[in-house]
Structure formats: C-alpha cells, structure tokens
Amino acid sequence: MQTGDTSAFVTYQAEGGALTRQAAKALPVPDLSDFAVTADGLHLAVSSWLRASDQRYRTSDLAVDGRFSTPVGPSAVAVAPDGTAAGGENYYAFETFPETGEGSYEQYTFGYPVSLAVHGLAWAPDGSRLYAVGVDASGGTPRLRTVRDAETAWVRLNGRATTTPLAPGEAYSFRAGFDSLLSLDAGEAMIPGAVRITRYDDADPDGVLIPDPTTTPGRTPADFFGSYYVSGTAPLTGPLSFRVDYSGSGHYRPAAQTFGVPVAKYAPTMTLSAASTAGRAVPTTVTGRLAWPHAHVRTGAVHVVKTDLAHPSGYSVGTVPLAVDGSFAFHDTPQVGGANTYAFTYDGGTSYLPVTASAKVQVSRATPSLSVTTDAKSYHSGATVKVTAHLGATYNSRS
C-alpha cells in the first residue's frame, strides 16, 4: 500500500499450507510500480522512478541487507530462477543484471513513445528467455519483446598504439583493452577468457599470430578489465593492423575487432658539407647525408639544382646515388665565379616525405687587366687626343 512518500509492505512465510506474518514496514518508495522476491526468497527488489534504488530488503524483517548490482527503475522488476534480475532502467528501457556485484548484463530499449508496462517483465520458467511488454503513451497497444541470452554482457574491444601515427620503422607497443557493463567478480584481475592478437602488414598479409602477449591486471578507475600488450616495429612500407579476438567466458560474450594503426610518412633529416670558397674551373665536392630516426628502407633519389650568376633561375645538374648509410657526394667544376648554390632535394620515394637543403660556395672571380694610353703626353689647346683602352682576357663579356 502506498501512502505519501512511502509504500507499506508486509511479508509472509508459507509453510505447511499456512501463512505466517514475518514483517511489516513502510519503505521509502513514493511511486511503487512493481516488486519481486529473489530466487532464494530472502530478499525483495522494489522498482521506483522517483527513488530508484539498489537497496536489497530482507524479507524476514524488511531491513536493508546489501545492494543489488544496479538500481531498479520503473516500471517493472522480475527475477529468474537462477537469481538473475531484470528491471526498468527508465520508462523506455530495461536491463538485466546479477543480484550482487557491480554493473549489468545488457540494456534494452523500446524507444519513445513506447514505454515499459507496469509489471511488464517476466522470465521463462527455465530462465532461457525474458519477456518484456511495452505500451504506448496511453497505456495501450501492447508490444511483446522476447530477449534471449539475457544473462551475458556485451564486451567492447579497444586498442591503440603508444604512438599514433607511427613512423615507418618506429618501435611501438599496442594495447588491447575491454569495456563492458558488467564488472569483474571480486578477486578477478583480468576479464575471463582467451585473447588472440594477430598482426597484419605487407610482410604478413594473411596475418601472423602474436604469441604470449604481455598482460597487465585491471586497475580502477581506468583499464578495469585488464589489458594485453604486444610490441614490435612499424613496417617500412604499407599499412599495419591488429585483429583482437576475445573468446568470451561465463557471463561475457565473445568479441572481435580489427584495429588499423596509421603509419605516416615523415621526412628524414639532411645535412650538407661544402667548402666555403673554391677556385673557378677547379673541382669541388659537396657531401651530404640523410638520417632516419628509425629503421628505414632505401627508396627515392637526391636531385641537384645549381644556381649561379649565369643561371639565376637555376638548372638541374642531375641526381646523385645514395649509399647504404644515407650518404651522398656531388662533384662539380664551377665555370662561373661568384656564388654557386647547390640545392639538394630528396624526393622521399614511396615511403618518406621530401626534404631539401642547400649549400653555397663562393667561386673566385679573376680580375681582368685594363689599360688606358694616349698618343702623346701633352697637347696644344684645340688639338685632337687619341685615347686607347685595352681590355685583357675575360670570361664571357667584352663590353
């Protein structure tokens, strides 16, 4: 019986065909819609919207005796023969959950405007199915929903690498973790069941199973279900992915998911070394080196563009080969004096980003001879003077 902010309960014990009164008490439930007795007959679950509670009441004296694994909302509650409970989560959804522990198995929704009917939950006698009845806003047009496998919880897999995106050749640690509505039982440090992690890349397109991944026990508040770790090196070319297969166990369902780990191109560093000055028409050499922070593959070429006073827009002087260690050398005999600038561009090939560096060499410029003479040392006023200028050898200009 409901009175104000409370609902009055009376419990009886049935024995030998007779009922014996056990307890009578007003419980703090202002909007009682349903209640259910646990499978062992020892406790009472009460549904409420205004004061949805996980409190478990003893049938012997109606005192609070522990808690259910989740609060029981409106508008119905039912208990299976094995003790699994089902109750309203809100007006439009319901969930299944164990009597004790933390969390729930699964949540189900009717969706607005269909709501869970009062007393609208019932279990099959063998506990294999849960029946839920939904009604429209007026309380009519009932709809029946049958739930199977209601005593197992979904498991969501998650995974990520220590560095995302990875660079080709970079060392990584890949973590596989879990999420679920159902918490671990007391004393469990890892989600029960088996976990397989398979790596896929260009070298193993069909996948290779990673043996004995490292496990880390769960801890709160994060990584509650434990984690599995594998380590390795990102491929030098192509994609990288991991498939995680969880077998499921007990009240946890199996799960499988593939996680792609981005492997991003990056630019190696380039250093150059050259003499600051050089003689014109004298051989000179510019050396360089490409450096990668991780293991790398030989790919791409180094292109050279030269700029001097005769070619201010620059012109290509070819490519230079790369040694195994990333070093290279360019030999030239500059014919134009002044600043000679050598721009080296590594195109990156198929695996890396391009990178450019330049070196400047000041090439000597000869001073040509220039003389001026006259045909006499002195002249009378009004006389004609003959002046002769003589320019010696030059490179490419006689003006």
GROMACS .gro file of C-alpha atoms in nm:
model
  399
    1MET     CA    1   0.000   0.000   0.000
    2GLN     CA    2   0.133   0.343  -0.098
    3THR     CA    3   0.096   0.644   0.134
    4GLY     CA    4   0.266   0.974   0.057
    5ASP     CA    5   0.641   0.921   0.025
    6THR     CA    6   0.635   0.560   0.142
    7SER     CA    7   0.489   0.227   0.048
    8ALA     CA    8   0.378  -0.024   0.312
    9PHE     CA    9   0.499  -0.384   0.280
   10VAL     CA   10   0.400  -0.696   0.469
   11THR     CA   11   0.588  -1.023   0.423
   12TYR     CA   12   0.464  -1.374   0.499
   13GLN     CA   13   0.626  -1.713   0.515
   14ALA     CA   14   0.437  -2.001   0.356
   15GLU     CA   15   0.490  -2.331   0.536
   16GLY     CA   16   0.273  -2.637   0.561
   17GLY     CA   17  -0.014  -2.468   0.381
   18ALA     CA   18  -0.022  -2.179   0.629
   19LEU     CA   19   0.095  -1.819   0.606
   20THR     CA   20   0.296  -1.672   0.891
   21ARG     CA   21   0.344  -1.298   0.905
   22GLN     CA   22   0.712  -1.203   0.917
   23ALA     CA   23   0.746  -0.828   0.890
   24ALA     CA   24   0.554  -0.510   0.817
   25LYS     CA   25   0.726  -0.184   0.730
   26ALA     CA   26   0.690   0.136   0.529
   27LEU     CA   27   0.972   0.159   0.275
   28PRO     CA   28   1.086   0.492   0.121
   29VAL     CA   29   0.923   0.432  -0.216
   30PRO     CA   30   0.687   0.715  -0.319
   31ASP     CA   31   0.586   0.567  -0.654
   32LEU     CA   32   0.577   0.190  -0.618
   33SER     CA   33   0.510   0.022  -0.952
   34ASP     CA   34   0.636  -0.335  -0.902
   35PHE     CA   35   0.841  -0.557  -0.673
   36ALA     CA   36   0.987  -0.907  -0.689
   37VAL     CA   37   1.129  -1.162  -0.447
   38THR     CA   38   1.473  -1.306  -0.523
   39ALA     CA   39   1.504  -1.668  -0.629
   40ASP     CA   40   1.611  -1.781  -0.282
   41GLY     CA   41   1.318  -1.597  -0.119
   42LEU     CA   42   1.548  -1.400   0.111
   43HIS     CA   43   1.533  -1.053  -0.042
   44LEU     CA   44   1.299  -0.805  -0.205
   45ALA     CA   45   1.362  -0.579  -0.507
   46VAL     CA   46   1.145  -0.269  -0.544
   47SER     CA   47   1.108  -0.058  -0.860
   48SER     CA   48   1.071   0.319  -0.846
   49TRP     CA   49   1.128   0.618  -1.069
   50LEU     CA   50   1.148   0.895  -0.814
   51ARG     CA   51   1.376   0.697  -0.581
   52ALA     CA   52   1.526   0.424  -0.795
   53SER     CA   53   1.742   0.231  -0.553
   54ASP     CA   54   1.978  -0.066  -0.548
   55GLN     CA   55   1.888  -0.143  -0.186
   56ARG     CA   56   1.808  -0.506  -0.113
   57TYR     CA   57   1.546  -0.560   0.159
   58ARG     CA   58   1.535  -0.876   0.370
   59THR     CA   59   1.200  -1.049   0.354
   60SER     CA   60   1.239  -1.159   0.717
   61ASP     CA   61   1.238  -0.807   0.864
   62LEU     CA   62   1.238  -0.568   0.562
   63ALA     CA   63   1.571  -0.421   0.674
   64VAL     CA   64   1.828  -0.317   0.416
   65ASP     CA   65   2.063  -0.609   0.357
   66GLY     CA   66   2.325  -0.520   0.095
   67ARG     CA   67   2.263  -0.397  -0.253
   68PHE     CA   68   2.167  -0.520  -0.595
   69SER     CA   69   2.423  -0.470  -0.868
   70THR     CA   70   2.225  -0.180  -1.014
   71PRO     CA   71   1.931   0.043  -0.910
   72VAL     CA   72   1.585  -0.076  -1.010
   73GLY     CA   73   1.393   0.191  -1.201
   74PRO     CA   74   1.035   0.196  -1.329
   75SER     CA   75   0.807   0.023  -1.408
   76ALA     CA   76   0.874  -0.348  -1.355
   77VAL     CA   77   1.111  -0.595  -1.195
   78ALA     CA   78   1.138  -0.975  -1.228
   79VAL     CA   79   1.381  -1.241  -1.101
   80ALA     CA   80   1.484  -1.553  -1.294
   81PRO     CA   81   1.508  -1.895  -1.127
   82ASP     CA   82   1.888  -1.867  -1.112
   83GLY     CA   83   1.874  -1.524  -0.947
   84THR     CA   84   1.933  -1.303  -1.249
   85ALA     CA   85   1.718  -0.992  -1.222
   86ALA     CA   86   1.553  -0.771  -1.481
   87GLY     CA   87   1.429  -0.422  -1.407
   88GLY     CA   88   1.341  -0.092  -1.563
   89GLU     CA   89   1.631   0.141  -1.638
   90ASN     CA   90   1.392   0.422  -1.720
   91TYR     CA   91   1.041   0.441  -1.864
   92TYR     CA   92   1.158   0.342  -2.212
   93ALA     CA   93   1.431   0.086  -2.136
   94PHE     CA   94   1.505  -0.211  -1.914
   95GLU     CA   95   1.815  -0.410  -1.822
   96THR     CA   96   1.924  -0.745  -1.690
   97PHE     CA   97   2.173  -0.773  -1.405
   98PRO     CA   98   2.310  -1.013  -1.143
   99GLU     CA   99   2.168  -0.990  -0.794
  100THR     CA  100   2.503  -0.891  -0.645
  101GLY     CA  101   2.824  -0.744  -0.778
  102GLU     CA  102   2.858  -0.437  -0.998
  103GLY     CA  103   2.703  -0.346  -1.332
  104SER     CA  104   2.453  -0.514  -1.557
  105TYR     CA  105   2.444  -0.768  -1.838
  106GLU     CA  106   2.262  -0.575  -2.106
  107GLN     CA  107   2.035  -0.279  -2.164
  108TYR     CA  108   1.734  -0.287  -2.395
  109THR     CA  109   1.516  -0.005  -2.515
  110PHE     CA  110   1.167   0.023  -2.656
  111GLY     CA  111   1.221   0.380  -2.768
  112TYR     CA  112   0.990   0.675  -2.720
  113PRO     CA  113   0.691   0.676  -2.710
  114VAL     CA  114   0.676   0.305  -2.619
  115SER     CA  115   0.747   0.253  -2.250
  116LEU     CA  116   0.789  -0.048  -2.026
  117ALA     CA  117   0.449  -0.156  -1.891
  118VAL     CA  118   0.384  -0.183  -1.518
  119HIS     CA  119   0.455  -0.545  -1.420
  120GLY     CA  120   0.578  -0.579  -1.779
  121LEU     CA  121   0.873  -0.817  -1.718
  122ALA     CA  122   0.865  -1.195  -1.676
  123TRP     CA  123   1.113  -1.480  -1.712
  124ALA     CA  124   1.051  -1.814  -1.878
  125PRO     CA  125   1.034  -2.093  -1.616
  126ASP     CA  126   1.377  -2.223  -1.721
  127GLY     CA  127   1.530  -1.874  -1.734
  128SER     CA  128   1.619  -1.908  -2.104
  129ARG     CA  129   1.412  -1.609  -2.213
  130LEU     CA  130   1.296  -1.278  -2.077
  131TYR     CA  131   0.963  -1.134  -2.186
  132ALA     CA  132   0.906  -0.759  -2.183
  133VAL     CA  133   0.583  -0.577  -2.261
  134GLY     CA  134   0.580  -0.220  -2.387
  135VAL     CA  135   0.282   0.011  -2.416
  136ASP     CA  136   0.217   0.345  -2.584
  137ALA     CA  137   0.169   0.676  -2.401
  138SER     CA  138  -0.193   0.594  -2.321
  139GLY     CA  139  -0.103   0.254  -2.178
  140GLY     CA  140  -0.245   0.064  -2.472
  141THR     CA  141  -0.124  -0.112  -2.788
  142PRO     CA  142   0.095  -0.363  -2.603
  143ARG     CA  143   0.408  -0.490  -2.772
  144LEU     CA  144   0.591  -0.806  -2.669
  145ARG     CA  145   0.969  -0.827  -2.684
  146THR     CA  146   1.146  -1.157  -2.625
  147VAL     CA  147   1.509  -1.148  -2.513
  148ARG     CA  148   1.738  -1.449  -2.537
  149ASP     CA  149   2.087  -1.478  -2.392
  150ALA     CA  150   1.991  -1.215  -2.138
  151GLU     CA  151   2.250  -1.329  -1.884
  152THR     CA  152   2.561  -1.244  -2.083
  153ALA     CA  153   2.714  -0.900  -2.110
  154TRP     CA  154   2.847  -0.737  -2.424
  155VAL     CA  155   3.218  -0.678  -2.446
  156ARG     CA  156   3.360  -0.388  -2.645
  157LEU     CA  157   3.723  -0.410  -2.754
  158ASN     CA  158   3.951  -0.111  -2.779
  159GLY     CA  159   4.306  -0.082  -2.894
  160ARG     CA  160   4.571   0.175  -2.971
  161ALA     CA  161   4.944   0.207  -3.024
  162THR     CA  162   5.170   0.400  -2.788
  163THR     CA  163   5.241   0.646  -3.071
  164THR     CA  164   4.978   0.733  -3.329
  165PRO     CA  165   5.054   0.775  -3.608
  166LEU     CA  166   5.363   0.558  -3.619
  167ALA     CA  167   5.660   0.637  -3.837
  168PRO     CA  168   5.797   0.361  -4.061
  169GLY     CA  169   6.047   0.160  -3.860
  170GLU     CA  170   5.938   0.308  -3.528
  171ALA     CA  171   5.908   0.084  -3.223
  172TYR     CA  172   5.559   0.061  -3.075
  173SER     CA  173   5.354  -0.104  -2.805
  174PHE     CA  174   4.996  -0.196  -2.899
  175ARG     CA  175   4.737  -0.224  -2.622
  176ALA     CA  176   4.413  -0.420  -2.637
  177GLY     CA  177   4.158  -0.340  -2.365
  178PHE     CA  178   3.794  -0.409  -2.285
  179ASP     CA  179   3.473  -0.234  -2.188
  180SER     CA  180   3.155  -0.393  -2.056
  181LEU     CA  181   2.851  -0.308  -1.847
  182LEU     CA  182   2.933  -0.599  -1.616
  183SER     CA  183   3.216  -0.553  -1.369
  184LEU     CA  184   3.459  -0.826  -1.273
  185ASP     CA  185   3.378  -1.052  -0.983
  186ALA     CA  186   3.564  -0.999  -0.658
  187GLY     CA  187   3.917  -1.134  -0.680
  188GLU     CA  188   3.933  -1.127  -1.061
  189ALA     CA  189   4.214  -0.916  -1.209
  190MET     CA  190   4.156  -0.994  -1.578
  191ILE     CA  191   3.846  -1.043  -1.788
  192PRO     CA  192   3.792  -1.422  -1.807
  193GLY     CA  193   3.850  -1.597  -2.136
  194ALA     CA  194   4.120  -1.617  -2.404
  195VAL     CA  195   4.257  -1.333  -2.616
  196ARG     CA  196   4.429  -1.373  -2.954
  197ILE     CA  197   4.609  -1.084  -3.126
  198THR     CA  198   4.703  -1.114  -3.494
  199ARG     CA  199   4.926  -0.867  -3.678
  200TYR     CA  200   4.877  -0.780  -4.047
  201ASP     CA  201   5.122  -0.589  -4.268
  202ASP     CA  202   5.284  -0.613  -4.611
  203ALA     CA  203   5.519  -0.886  -4.490
  204ASP     CA  204   5.230  -1.094  -4.348
  205PRO     CA  205   4.915  -1.001  -4.543
  206ASP     CA  206   4.740  -1.316  -4.416
  207GLY     CA  207   4.828  -1.229  -4.058
  208VAL     CA  208   5.068  -1.372  -3.803
  209LEU     CA  209   4.956  -1.467  -3.452
  210ILE     CA  210   5.148  -1.288  -3.180
  211PRO     CA  211   5.241  -1.544  -2.914
  212ASP     CA  212   5.217  -1.472  -2.543
  213PRO     CA  213   5.115  -1.106  -2.533
  214THR     CA  214   5.202  -0.930  -2.209
  215THR     CA  215   4.911  -0.896  -1.967
  216THR     CA  216   4.854  -0.616  -1.721
  217PRO     CA  217   4.595  -0.672  -1.446
  218GLY     CA  218   4.299  -0.439  -1.429
  219ARG     CA  219   4.301  -0.134  -1.210
  220THR     CA  220   4.046   0.133  -1.127
  221PRO     CA  221   3.925   0.373  -1.241
  222ALA     CA  222   4.077   0.304  -1.585
  223ASP     CA  223   4.161  -0.025  -1.757
  224PHE     CA  224   3.933  -0.208  -1.515
  225PHE     CA  225   3.925  -0.536  -1.711
  226GLY     CA  226   4.299  -0.569  -1.766
  227SER     CA  227   4.499  -0.520  -2.084
  228TYR     CA  228   4.704  -0.716  -2.335
  229TYR     CA  229   5.020  -0.562  -2.482
  230VAL     CA  230   5.234  -0.652  -2.783
  231SER     CA  231   5.542  -0.470  -2.907
  232GLY     CA  232   5.723  -0.454  -3.236
  233THR     CA  233   5.841  -0.225  -3.513
  234ALA     CA  234   5.620  -0.047  -3.764
  235PRO     CA  235   5.661  -0.172  -4.123
  236LEU     CA  236   5.884   0.032  -4.350
  237THR     CA  237   5.618   0.026  -4.621
  238GLY     CA  238   5.246  -0.035  -4.628
  239PRO     CA  239   4.973  -0.045  -4.361
  240LEU     CA  240   4.968  -0.203  -4.016
  241SER     CA  241   4.668  -0.351  -3.835
  242PHE     CA  242   4.582  -0.583  -3.547
  243ARG     CA  243   4.287  -0.816  -3.506
  244VAL     CA  244   4.184  -0.888  -3.149
  245ASP     CA  245   3.967  -1.195  -3.083
  246TYR     CA  246   3.812  -1.244  -2.740
  247SER     CA  247   3.665  -1.588  -2.672
  248GLY     CA  248   3.411  -1.477  -2.412
  249SER     CA  249   3.361  -1.666  -2.088
  250GLY     CA  250   3.095  -1.703  -1.823
  251HIS     CA  251   2.869  -1.400  -1.837
  252TYR     CA  252   3.083  -1.222  -2.103
  253ARG     CA  253   3.008  -1.255  -2.474
  254PRO     CA  254   3.274  -1.315  -2.741
  255ALA     CA  255   3.400  -1.015  -2.935
  256ALA     CA  256   3.633  -0.947  -3.226
  257GLN     CA  257   3.758  -0.631  -3.390
  258THR     CA  258   4.035  -0.517  -3.623
  259PHE     CA  259   4.228  -0.200  -3.543
  260GLY     CA  260   4.420  -0.015  -3.811
  261VAL     CA  261   4.726   0.170  -3.682
  262PRO     CA  262   4.823   0.464  -3.905
  263VAL     CA  263   5.180   0.453  -4.033
  264ALA     CA  264   5.260   0.803  -4.155
  265LYS     CA  265   5.536   0.916  -4.388
  266TYR     CA  266   5.790   1.151  -4.237
  267ALA     CA  267   6.087   1.348  -4.369
  268PRO     CA  268   6.437   1.233  -4.279
  269THR     CA  269   6.693   1.499  -4.190
  270MET     CA  270   6.951   1.612  -4.444
  271THR     CA  271   7.292   1.763  -4.364
  272LEU     CA  272   7.538   1.907  -4.619
  273SER     CA  273   7.907   1.990  -4.606
  274ALA     CA  274   8.094   2.202  -4.859
  275ALA     CA  275   8.393   2.433  -4.876
  276SER     CA  276   8.300   2.797  -4.834
  277THR     CA  277   8.523   2.903  -5.125
  278ALA     CA  278   8.657   2.740  -5.439
  279GLY     CA  279   8.860   2.837  -5.739
  280ARG     CA  280   8.693   2.883  -6.075
  281ALA     CA  281   8.743   2.583  -6.302
  282VAL     CA  282   8.877   2.390  -6.004
  283PRO     CA  283   8.696   2.066  -5.896
  284THR     CA  284   8.494   2.093  -5.575
  285THR     CA  285   8.275   1.845  -5.387
  286VAL     CA  286   7.958   1.883  -5.178
  287THR     CA  287   7.886   1.590  -4.946
  288GLY     CA  288   7.561   1.513  -4.764
  289ARG     CA  289   7.385   1.260  -4.552
  290LEU     CA  290   7.024   1.161  -4.494
  291ALA     CA  291   6.939   1.040  -4.144
  292TRP     CA  292   6.632   0.845  -4.029
  293PRO     CA  293   6.538   0.816  -3.659
  294HIS     CA  294   6.427   0.454  -3.708
  295ALA     CA  295   6.500   0.160  -3.931
  296HIS     CA  296   6.445   0.259  -4.291
  297VAL     CA  297   6.422   0.128  -4.644
  298ARG     CA  298   6.628   0.260  -4.934
  299THR     CA  299   6.389   0.442  -5.161
  300GLY     CA  300   6.387   0.764  -5.360
  301ALA     CA  301   6.665   0.976  -5.511
  302VAL     CA  302   6.851   1.301  -5.446
  303HIS     CA  303   6.812   1.565  -5.719
  304VAL     CA  304   7.050   1.860  -5.757
  305VAL     CA  305   6.973   2.208  -5.890
  306LYS     CA  306   7.255   2.461  -5.934
  307THR     CA  307   7.219   2.837  -5.935
  308ASP     CA  308   7.498   3.083  -6.034
  309LEU     CA  309   7.537   3.427  -6.188
  310ALA     CA  310   7.493   3.284  -6.534
  311HIS     CA  311   7.182   3.088  -6.437
  312PRO     CA  312   6.989   3.292  -6.177
  313SER     CA  313   6.679   3.071  -6.212
  314GLY     CA  314   6.881   2.755  -6.156
  315TYR     CA  315   6.917   2.443  -6.366
  316SER     CA  316   6.919   2.071  -6.299
  317VAL     CA  317   7.255   1.903  -6.283
  318GLY     CA  318   7.118   1.550  -6.233
  319THR     CA  319   7.081   1.309  -5.942
  320VAL     CA  320   7.331   1.157  -5.702
  321PRO     CA  321   7.325   0.799  -5.575
  322LEU     CA  322   7.256   0.722  -5.208
  323ALA     CA  323   7.488   0.494  -5.016
  324VAL     CA  324   7.351   0.234  -4.774
  325ASP     CA  325   7.416   0.466  -4.480
  326GLY     CA  326   7.234   0.756  -4.650
  327SER     CA  327   7.545   0.946  -4.756
  328PHE     CA  328   7.600   1.102  -5.098
  329ALA     CA  329   7.853   1.323  -5.278
  330PHE     CA  330   7.826   1.564  -5.569
  331HIS     CA  331   8.132   1.664  -5.772
  332ASP     CA  332   8.144   1.980  -5.981
  333THR     CA  333   8.392   2.206  -6.158
  334PRO     CA  334   8.234   2.552  -6.145
  335GLN     CA  335   8.292   2.766  -6.452
  336VAL     CA  336   8.110   3.074  -6.326
  337GLY     CA  337   8.257   3.287  -6.050
  338GLY     CA  338   8.064   3.430  -5.762
  339ALA     CA  339   7.805   3.247  -5.550
  340ASN     CA  340   7.734   2.892  -5.670
  341THR     CA  341   7.435   2.746  -5.480
  342TYR     CA  342   7.364   2.372  -5.484
  343ALA     CA  343   7.010   2.273  -5.380
  344PHE     CA  344   6.968   1.903  -5.292
  345THR     CA  345   6.614   1.759  -5.279
  346TYR     CA  346   6.541   1.407  -5.158
  347ASP     CA  347   6.210   1.310  -5.319
  348GLY     CA  348   6.113   1.060  -5.046
  349GLY     CA  349   6.038   0.773  -5.279
  350THR     CA  350   5.738   0.564  -5.177
  351SER     CA  351   5.794   0.573  -4.802
  352TYR     CA  352   5.904   0.920  -4.689
  353LEU     CA  353   5.830   1.287  -4.728
  354PRO     CA  354   6.064   1.503  -4.938
  355VAL     CA  355   6.333   1.717  -4.779
  356THR     CA  356   6.553   1.992  -4.925
  357ALA     CA  357   6.882   2.152  -4.816
  358SER     CA  358   7.129   2.380  -4.992
  359ALA     CA  359   7.499   2.470  -4.980
  360LYS     CA  360   7.664   2.786  -5.114
  361VAL     CA  361   8.021   2.801  -5.247
  362GLN     CA  362   8.186   3.132  -5.334
  363VAL     CA  363   8.385   3.073  -5.654
  364SER     CA  364   8.680   3.302  -5.723
  365ARG     CA  365   8.646   3.566  -5.996
  366ALA     CA  366   8.965   3.674  -6.186
  367THR     CA  367   9.033   4.049  -6.222
  368PRO     CA  368   9.095   4.120  -6.591
  369SER     CA  369   9.366   4.363  -6.699
  370LEU     CA  370   9.259   4.706  -6.824
  371SER     CA  371   9.497   4.978  -6.952
  372VAL     CA  372   9.440   5.326  -7.091
  373THR     CA  373   9.701   5.513  -7.302
  374THR     CA  374   9.718   5.833  -7.509
  375ASP     CA  375   9.922   5.912  -7.821
  376ALA     CA  376  10.109   6.197  -7.651
  377LYS     CA  377  10.197   6.322  -7.309
  378SER     CA  378  10.074   6.679  -7.371
  379TYR     CA  379   9.868   6.860  -7.631
  380HIS     CA  380   9.818   7.214  -7.758
  381SER     CA  381   9.481   7.370  -7.699
  382GLY     CA  382   9.234   7.251  -7.958
  383ALA     CA  383   9.447   6.952  -8.063
  384THR     CA  384   9.296   6.606  -8.116
  385VAL     CA  385   9.371   6.350  -7.845
  386LYS     CA  386   9.376   5.980  -7.922
  387VAL     CA  387   9.293   5.761  -7.619
  388THR     CA  388   9.333   5.383  -7.637
  389ALA     CA  389   9.178   5.142  -7.379
  390HIS     CA  390   9.292   4.779  -7.373
  391LEU     CA  391   9.089   4.502  -7.202
  392GLY     CA  392   9.268   4.178  -7.123
  393ALA     CA  393   9.122   3.826  -7.115
  394THR     CA  394   8.763   3.794  -6.979
  395TYR     CA  395   8.516   3.509  -6.922
  396ASN     CA  396   8.212   3.589  -7.131
  397SER     CA  397   8.170   3.967  -7.164
  398ARG     CA  398   8.368   4.214  -7.374
  399SER     CA  399   8.156   4.521  -7.304
   0.00000   0.00000   0.00000
